[in-house]
C-alpha cells in the first residue's frame, strides 16, 4: 500500500481505537490489550493499512515522557529518596535472578549462548508504562505501594541504561569512549540539583506571578517537562528519567496537582500511539516459531516475578499484602526489553527470531499482567467499579 498522510494515519489509529475501546468496554476487557490488537491488525503484518509505524513509535515516546512527568508530580522527594535507599538491593538481586531464569529458558529452547544471554537480560526489567498506567494516582489510596513500585522501576531503569550503554559501545558507534559511561554518573546529580534550584528560584516565581493565565501554566509545564527530558538525554540518561526528575522537583508546590490533572488527556493521546506501535511492529510470520518460548517466558514473568519480589520485599520489612501487590504489579517485562532487542539485533548479537521472542514476550506479559492487576487490585481501568480508582 502507498504511503499515507499523517492525518490519514491518525484517522485510522484513533477511529479504530475508539471502536476497539468500545468493544473492550462492552465485553469488560482492558483497553490496553485492545490498542495492541489494533496495531497488529492495521500494521504491516496484517491489513498493512499503516506500513511504517516508526513515526508512530517516535511520537508515542512522548507519551511515556509525560507519564513519568505526571508520576513525579505525585512523589514527595523525601519519601522517594528513602524508598530508593531501601529498595536498591532488591532491584539488583531480583534483576540477577530474572536474568538467570530468562537465560536458562532461552538456552533450553535452543537459542545460542549469546542470544540466551540477551533474552535473559531483557527479562530483568518490569514495564514502567504498564505499571504506572495501572497505578491509582490518588493520594488517598496505596501511596506507599506506589512509591515502592516506582522506586524499584527507577532503579531498574538505571540498570537498563547501563545495559544499553554497553550494547551501544559494542555497535561501533561509540565515539565518546569512557565518557559515555562517566557522563550519566556525573550528569544525574547535577541534573537533580539544577532542577530543584531552577524550580525554587525561577519556575515557581513565574507560575505564582501569572497563575491566573491557565494556558501559561499548561505551556510552562510542557516546556519544563520536555526541557528536562532533552537535558537528561544530553547527560547520557533517558528522557523518561529527566521527565520524572522534572515532575518530582515540582511535587512540593501547591500547583502540582493542577498540572497533573490538566496534562492527563495529552498523556493518554500519546500512550494510545505507544500501545498501537507495539502491535504494529510485530511480524506475524514469525509467530509460530516464537510463540512457545514467548509463552513460557511471559507466564514465568507473571508467576515468578511476584514470588521473588514478595520474598525480597519481606526482607525490607514490608507486610505480605503490600509485597504481593507490588510483585504482581511488576510481573511483566519492559519497554526497555524491546529497545534492547532492537539494538542487539542491529549489531548482530540477536537473530530475527530471538528478537521476536522478546517482542512476543513483552506483548504477552503486558496482556497477562494487565488482566491480573485489573481483576485483583485497584487501578484506573479496573473492570469492577469496586476496584476502579483514578
PDB file of C-alpha atoms in Angstrom, residues 15-213:
ATOM      1  CA  UNK A  15     -11.077   5.941  14.900  1.00  0.00           C
ATOM      2  CA  UNK A  16     -10.005   2.311  15.204  1.00  0.00           C
ATOM      3  CA  UNK A  17      -9.037   2.850  18.842  1.00  0.00           C
ATOM      4  CA  UNK A  18     -12.479   4.305  19.569  1.00  0.00           C
ATOM      5  CA  UNK A  19     -14.137   1.226  18.030  1.00  0.00           C
ATOM      6  CA  UNK A  20     -11.960  -1.362  19.802  1.00  0.00           C
ATOM      7  CA  UNK A  21     -12.185   0.569  23.085  1.00  0.00           C
ATOM      8  CA  UNK A  22     -15.990   0.454  22.822  1.00  0.00           C
ATOM      9  CA  UNK A  23     -15.882  -3.289  22.204  1.00  0.00           C
ATOM     10  CA  UNK A  24     -13.418  -3.752  25.086  1.00  0.00           C
ATOM     11  CA  UNK A  25     -15.630  -1.811  27.496  1.00  0.00           C
ATOM     12  CA  UNK A  26     -18.784  -3.680  26.446  1.00  0.00           C
ATOM     13  CA  UNK A  27     -17.033  -7.026  26.864  1.00  0.00           C
ATOM     14  CA  UNK A  28     -15.272  -5.853  30.065  1.00  0.00           C
ATOM     15  CA  UNK A  29     -11.758  -6.258  28.668  1.00  0.00           C
ATOM     16  CA  UNK A  30      -8.737  -3.974  29.308  1.00  0.00           C
ATOM     17  CA  UNK A  31      -8.308  -1.253  26.692  1.00  0.00           C
ATOM     18  CA  UNK A  32      -4.502  -1.627  26.638  1.00  0.00           C
ATOM     19  CA  UNK A  33      -4.926  -5.065  25.033  1.00  0.00           C
ATOM     20  CA  UNK A  34      -7.389  -3.624  22.512  1.00  0.00           C
ATOM     21  CA  UNK A  35      -4.878  -0.971  21.388  1.00  0.00           C
ATOM     22  CA  UNK A  36      -2.120  -3.571  20.904  1.00  0.00           C
ATOM     23  CA  UNK A  37      -4.521  -5.798  18.931  1.00  0.00           C
ATOM     24  CA  UNK A  38      -5.463  -2.821  16.746  1.00  0.00           C
ATOM     25  CA  UNK A  39      -1.773  -2.226  15.981  1.00  0.00           C
ATOM     26  CA  UNK A  40      -1.338  -5.851  14.897  1.00  0.00           C
ATOM     27  CA  UNK A  41      -4.483  -5.618  12.733  1.00  0.00           C
ATOM     28  CA  UNK A  42      -3.610  -2.358  10.959  1.00  0.00           C
ATOM     29  CA  UNK A  43       0.156  -2.921  10.825  1.00  0.00           C
ATOM     30  CA  UNK A  44       2.361  -4.355   8.057  1.00  0.00           C
ATOM     31  CA  UNK A  45       1.807  -7.996   9.092  1.00  0.00           C
ATOM     32  CA  UNK A  46      -1.996  -7.977   8.671  1.00  0.00           C
ATOM     33  CA  UNK A  47      -4.065  -5.386   6.760  1.00  0.00           C
ATOM     34  CA  UNK A  48      -0.996  -3.224   6.094  1.00  0.00           C
ATOM     35  CA  UNK A  49      -3.002  -0.013   6.294  1.00  0.00           C
ATOM     36  CA  UNK A  50      -0.109   1.619   8.135  1.00  0.00           C
ATOM     37  CA  UNK A  51       3.129   0.376   6.601  1.00  0.00           C
ATOM     38  CA  UNK A  52       5.604   2.496   8.536  1.00  0.00           C
ATOM     39  CA  UNK A  53       4.897   2.523  12.280  1.00  0.00           C
ATOM     40  CA  UNK A  54       8.271   4.136  13.075  1.00  0.00           C
ATOM     41  CA  UNK A  55       6.838   7.665  13.181  1.00  0.00           C
ATOM     42  CA  UNK A  56       4.061   6.499  15.499  1.00  0.00           C
ATOM     43  CA  UNK A  57       6.667   4.802  17.678  1.00  0.00           C
ATOM     44  CA  UNK A  58       8.679   8.028  17.955  1.00  0.00           C
ATOM     45  CA  UNK A  59       5.583  10.073  18.770  1.00  0.00           C
ATOM     46  CA  UNK A  60       4.419   7.524  21.332  1.00  0.00           C
ATOM     47  CA  UNK A  61       7.696   8.051  23.188  1.00  0.00           C
ATOM     48  CA  UNK A  62       6.346  11.482  24.147  1.00  0.00           C
ATOM     49  CA  UNK A  63       3.504   9.731  25.958  1.00  0.00           C
ATOM     50  CA  UNK A  64       5.962   7.830  28.132  1.00  0.00           C
ATOM     51  CA  UNK A  65       7.757  11.105  28.904  1.00  0.00           C
ATOM     52  CA  UNK A  66       4.501  12.749  30.027  1.00  0.00           C
ATOM     53  CA  UNK A  67       3.568   9.645  32.009  1.00  0.00           C
ATOM     54  CA  UNK A  68       6.793   9.849  34.030  1.00  0.00           C
ATOM     55  CA  UNK A  69       6.404  13.611  34.471  1.00  0.00           C
ATOM     56  CA  UNK A  70       2.903  13.194  35.929  1.00  0.00           C
ATOM     57  CA  UNK A  71       4.164  10.369  38.104  1.00  0.00           C
ATOM     58  CA  UNK A  72       6.878  12.632  39.513  1.00  0.00           C
ATOM     59  CA  UNK A  73       4.283  15.268  40.386  1.00  0.00           C
ATOM     60  CA  UNK A  74       2.747  12.777  42.852  1.00  0.00           C
ATOM     61  CA  UNK A  75       6.050  11.873  44.545  1.00  0.00           C
ATOM     62  CA  UNK A  76       7.345  13.762  47.571  1.00  0.00           C
ATOM     63  CA  UNK A  77      11.180  13.927  47.260  1.00  0.00           C
ATOM     64  CA  UNK A  78      11.941  12.889  50.854  1.00  0.00           C
ATOM     65  CA  UNK A  79       9.706   9.796  50.686  1.00  0.00           C
ATOM     66  CA  UNK A  80      11.067   8.823  47.288  1.00  0.00           C
ATOM     67  CA  UNK A  81      14.716   9.146  48.366  1.00  0.00           C
ATOM     68  CA  UNK A  82      14.094   6.964  51.396  1.00  0.00           C
ATOM     69  CA  UNK A  83      12.398   4.327  49.230  1.00  0.00           C
ATOM     70  CA  UNK A  84      15.271   4.284  46.708  1.00  0.00           C
ATOM     71  CA  UNK A  85      17.762   3.653  49.500  1.00  0.00           C
ATOM     72  CA  UNK A  86      15.736   0.766  50.879  1.00  0.00           C
ATOM     73  CA  UNK A  87      14.944  -0.857  47.514  1.00  0.00           C
ATOM     74  CA  UNK A  88      18.388  -0.787  45.865  1.00  0.00           C
ATOM     75  CA  UNK A  89      19.470  -4.276  46.908  1.00  0.00           C
ATOM     76  CA  UNK A  90      16.039  -5.678  45.986  1.00  0.00           C
ATOM     77  CA  UNK A  91      16.341  -4.243  42.457  1.00  0.00           C
ATOM     78  CA  UNK A  92      19.873  -5.603  41.962  1.00  0.00           C
ATOM     79  CA  UNK A  93      19.205  -9.084  43.347  1.00  0.00           C
ATOM     80  CA  UNK A  94      15.860  -9.517  41.571  1.00  0.00           C
ATOM     81  CA  UNK A  95      17.383  -8.401  38.255  1.00  0.00           C
ATOM     82  CA  UNK A  96      20.143 -11.004  38.565  1.00  0.00           C
ATOM     83  CA  UNK A  97      17.610 -13.755  39.355  1.00  0.00           C
ATOM     84  CA  UNK A  98      15.325 -12.831  36.434  1.00  0.00           C
ATOM     85  CA  UNK A  99      18.289 -12.682  34.037  1.00  0.00           C
ATOM     86  CA  UNK A 100      19.444 -16.155  35.104  1.00  0.00           C
ATOM     87  CA  UNK A 101      15.957 -17.645  34.692  1.00  0.00           C
ATOM     88  CA  UNK A 102      15.479 -15.999  31.298  1.00  0.00           C
ATOM     89  CA  UNK A 103      18.863 -17.271  30.121  1.00  0.00           C
ATOM     90  CA  UNK A 104      18.025 -20.808  31.253  1.00  0.00           C
ATOM     91  CA  UNK A 105      14.634 -20.873  29.469  1.00  0.00           C
ATOM     92  CA  UNK A 106      16.069 -19.444  26.236  1.00  0.00           C
ATOM     93  CA  UNK A 107      19.022 -21.854  26.233  1.00  0.00           C
ATOM     94  CA  UNK A 108      16.730 -24.849  26.810  1.00  0.00           C
ATOM     95  CA  UNK A 109      14.577 -23.636  23.902  1.00  0.00           C
ATOM     96  CA  UNK A 110      17.559 -23.963  21.560  1.00  0.00           C
ATOM     97  CA  UNK A 111      18.993 -20.455  21.314  1.00  0.00           C
ATOM     98  CA  UNK A 112      22.751 -19.979  21.444  1.00  0.00           C
ATOM     99  CA  UNK A 113      24.542 -18.606  24.479  1.00  0.00           C
ATOM    100  CA  UNK A 114      24.724 -15.016  23.257  1.00  0.00           C
ATOM    101  CA  UNK A 115      21.052 -14.914  22.284  1.00  0.00           C
ATOM    102  CA  UNK A 116      20.091 -16.597  25.554  1.00  0.00           C
ATOM    103  CA  UNK A 117      22.098 -14.015  27.479  1.00  0.00           C
ATOM    104  CA  UNK A 118      20.367 -11.111  25.694  1.00  0.00           C
ATOM    105  CA  UNK A 119      16.942 -12.694  26.281  1.00  0.00           C
ATOM    106  CA  UNK A 120      17.861 -13.154  29.938  1.00  0.00           C
ATOM    107  CA  UNK A 121      18.899  -9.509  30.229  1.00  0.00           C
ATOM    108  CA  UNK A 122      15.592  -8.455  28.633  1.00  0.00           C
ATOM    109  CA  UNK A 123      13.734 -10.340  31.370  1.00  0.00           C
ATOM    110  CA  UNK A 124      15.388  -8.285  34.124  1.00  0.00           C
ATOM    111  CA  UNK A 125      13.092  -5.281  33.882  1.00  0.00           C
ATOM    112  CA  UNK A 126       9.419  -4.522  34.518  1.00  0.00           C
ATOM    113  CA  UNK A 127       7.378  -2.151  32.387  1.00  0.00           C
ATOM    114  CA  UNK A 128       7.325   1.415  33.657  1.00  0.00           C
ATOM    115  CA  UNK A 129       4.464   2.335  31.363  1.00  0.00           C
ATOM    116  CA  UNK A 130       2.199  -0.620  32.256  1.00  0.00           C
ATOM    117  CA  UNK A 131       2.901  -0.383  35.999  1.00  0.00           C
ATOM    118  CA  UNK A 132       2.270   3.354  36.174  1.00  0.00           C
ATOM    119  CA  UNK A 133      -0.756   3.211  33.880  1.00  0.00           C
ATOM    120  CA  UNK A 134      -2.323   0.680  36.262  1.00  0.00           C
ATOM    121  CA  UNK A 135      -1.419   2.519  39.492  1.00  0.00           C
ATOM    122  CA  UNK A 136      -4.106   4.750  41.043  1.00  0.00           C
ATOM    123  CA  UNK A 137      -2.862   8.333  41.194  1.00  0.00           C
ATOM    124  CA  UNK A 138      -4.991   9.403  44.156  1.00  0.00           C
ATOM    125  CA  UNK A 139      -3.040  10.296  47.269  1.00  0.00           C
ATOM    126  CA  UNK A 140      -5.555   8.503  49.468  1.00  0.00           C
ATOM    127  CA  UNK A 141      -5.000   5.027  48.051  1.00  0.00           C
ATOM    128  CA  UNK A 142      -1.899   2.840  48.273  1.00  0.00           C
ATOM    129  CA  UNK A 143       0.554   5.736  48.354  1.00  0.00           C
ATOM    130  CA  UNK A 144       3.237   3.549  49.922  1.00  0.00           C
ATOM    131  CA  UNK A 145       2.735   0.774  47.367  1.00  0.00           C
ATOM    132  CA  UNK A 146       3.047   3.328  44.586  1.00  0.00           C
ATOM    133  CA  UNK A 147       6.294   4.722  45.994  1.00  0.00           C
ATOM    134  CA  UNK A 148       7.658   1.192  46.390  1.00  0.00           C
ATOM    135  CA  UNK A 149       6.831   0.210  42.803  1.00  0.00           C
ATOM    136  CA  UNK A 150       8.182   3.480  41.416  1.00  0.00           C
ATOM    137  CA  UNK A 151      11.409   3.185  43.417  1.00  0.00           C
ATOM    138  CA  UNK A 152      12.045  -0.298  42.009  1.00  0.00           C
ATOM    139  CA  UNK A 153      11.202   0.846  38.467  1.00  0.00           C
ATOM    140  CA  UNK A 154      13.616   3.772  38.690  1.00  0.00           C
ATOM    141  CA  UNK A 155      16.429   1.526  39.900  1.00  0.00           C
ATOM    142  CA  UNK A 156      15.671  -0.921  37.082  1.00  0.00           C
ATOM    143  CA  UNK A 157      15.780   1.993  34.631  1.00  0.00           C
ATOM    144  CA  UNK A 158      19.308   2.827  35.813  1.00  0.00           C
ATOM    145  CA  UNK A 159      20.372  -0.796  35.264  1.00  0.00           C
ATOM    146  CA  UNK A 160      18.716  -0.751  31.823  1.00  0.00           C
ATOM    147  CA  UNK A 161      20.582   2.418  30.867  1.00  0.00           C
ATOM    148  CA  UNK A 162      23.863   0.726  31.819  1.00  0.00           C
ATOM    149  CA  UNK A 163      22.961  -2.291  29.637  1.00  0.00           C
ATOM    150  CA  UNK A 164      22.070  -0.036  26.702  1.00  0.00           C
ATOM    151  CA  UNK A 165      25.354   1.845  27.061  1.00  0.00           C
ATOM    152  CA  UNK A 166      27.264  -1.450  26.881  1.00  0.00           C
ATOM    153  CA  UNK A 167      25.319  -2.559  23.792  1.00  0.00           C
ATOM    154  CA  UNK A 168      25.793   0.828  22.163  1.00  0.00           C
ATOM    155  CA  UNK A 169      29.554   0.670  22.766  1.00  0.00           C
ATOM    156  CA  UNK A 170      29.601  -2.725  21.031  1.00  0.00           C
ATOM    157  CA  UNK A 171      27.787  -1.349  17.985  1.00  0.00           C
ATOM    158  CA  UNK A 172      30.828   0.535  16.754  1.00  0.00           C
ATOM    159  CA  UNK A 173      29.048   3.886  17.098  1.00  0.00           C
ATOM    160  CA  UNK A 174      30.559   4.670  20.476  1.00  0.00           C
ATOM    161  CA  UNK A 175      32.569   7.809  19.679  1.00  0.00           C
ATOM    162  CA  UNK A 176      32.709   9.032  23.257  1.00  0.00           C
ATOM    163  CA  UNK A 177      34.693   6.151  24.739  1.00  0.00           C
ATOM    164  CA  UNK A 178      34.738   6.129  28.519  1.00  0.00           C
ATOM    165  CA  UNK A 179      32.918   9.461  28.575  1.00  0.00           C
ATOM    166  CA  UNK A 180      29.677   7.677  27.661  1.00  0.00           C
ATOM    167  CA  UNK A 181      29.943   5.758  30.947  1.00  0.00           C
ATOM    168  CA  UNK A 182      31.104   8.693  33.061  1.00  0.00           C
ATOM    169  CA  UNK A 183      28.553  11.210  31.769  1.00  0.00           C
ATOM    170  CA  UNK A 184      25.479   9.617  33.404  1.00  0.00           C
ATOM    171  CA  UNK A 185      27.269   9.287  36.764  1.00  0.00           C
ATOM    172  CA  UNK A 186      28.160  12.982  36.721  1.00  0.00           C
ATOM    173  CA  UNK A 187      25.034  14.168  34.951  1.00  0.00           C
ATOM    174  CA  UNK A 188      22.434  12.633  37.277  1.00  0.00           C
ATOM    175  CA  UNK A 189      23.320  14.522  40.493  1.00  0.00           C
ATOM    176  CA  UNK A 190      23.923  17.758  38.553  1.00  0.00           C
ATOM    177  CA  UNK A 191      20.563  17.429  36.819  1.00  0.00           C
ATOM    178  CA  UNK A 192      18.732  16.778  40.089  1.00  0.00           C
ATOM    179  CA  UNK A 193      20.338  19.730  41.894  1.00  0.00           C
ATOM    180  CA  UNK A 194      19.877  22.093  38.945  1.00  0.00           C
ATOM    181  CA  UNK A 195      16.217  21.157  38.551  1.00  0.00           C
ATOM    182  CA  UNK A 196      15.330  21.838  42.190  1.00  0.00           C
ATOM    183  CA  UNK A 197      17.218  25.141  42.183  1.00  0.00           C
ATOM    184  CA  UNK A 198      15.578  26.255  38.933  1.00  0.00           C
ATOM    185  CA  UNK A 199      12.106  25.372  40.216  1.00  0.00           C
ATOM    186  CA  UNK A 200      12.636  27.095  43.568  1.00  0.00           C
ATOM    187  CA  UNK A 201      14.156  30.349  42.320  1.00  0.00           C
ATOM    188  CA  UNK A 202      12.686  30.810  38.837  1.00  0.00           C
ATOM    189  CA  UNK A 203       9.883  28.479  37.759  1.00  0.00           C
ATOM    190  CA  UNK A 204       7.640  28.740  40.834  1.00  0.00           C
ATOM    191  CA  UNK A 205       8.028  32.524  40.902  1.00  0.00           C
ATOM    192  CA  UNK A 206       6.879  32.732  37.284  1.00  0.00           C
ATOM    193  CA  UNK A 207       3.939  30.377  37.870  1.00  0.00           C
ATOM    194  CA  UNK A 208       2.877  32.264  41.012  1.00  0.00           C
ATOM    195  CA  UNK A 209       3.043  35.609  39.226  1.00  0.00           C
ATOM    196  CA  UNK A 210       0.955  34.508  36.225  1.00  0.00           C
ATOM    197  CA  UNK A 211      -1.152  31.712  37.741  1.00  0.00           C
ATOM    198  CA  UNK A 212      -4.414  33.324  36.578  1.00  0.00           C
ATOM    199  CA  UNK A 213      -3.454  32.523  32.968  1.00  0.00           C
TER     200      UNK A 213
END
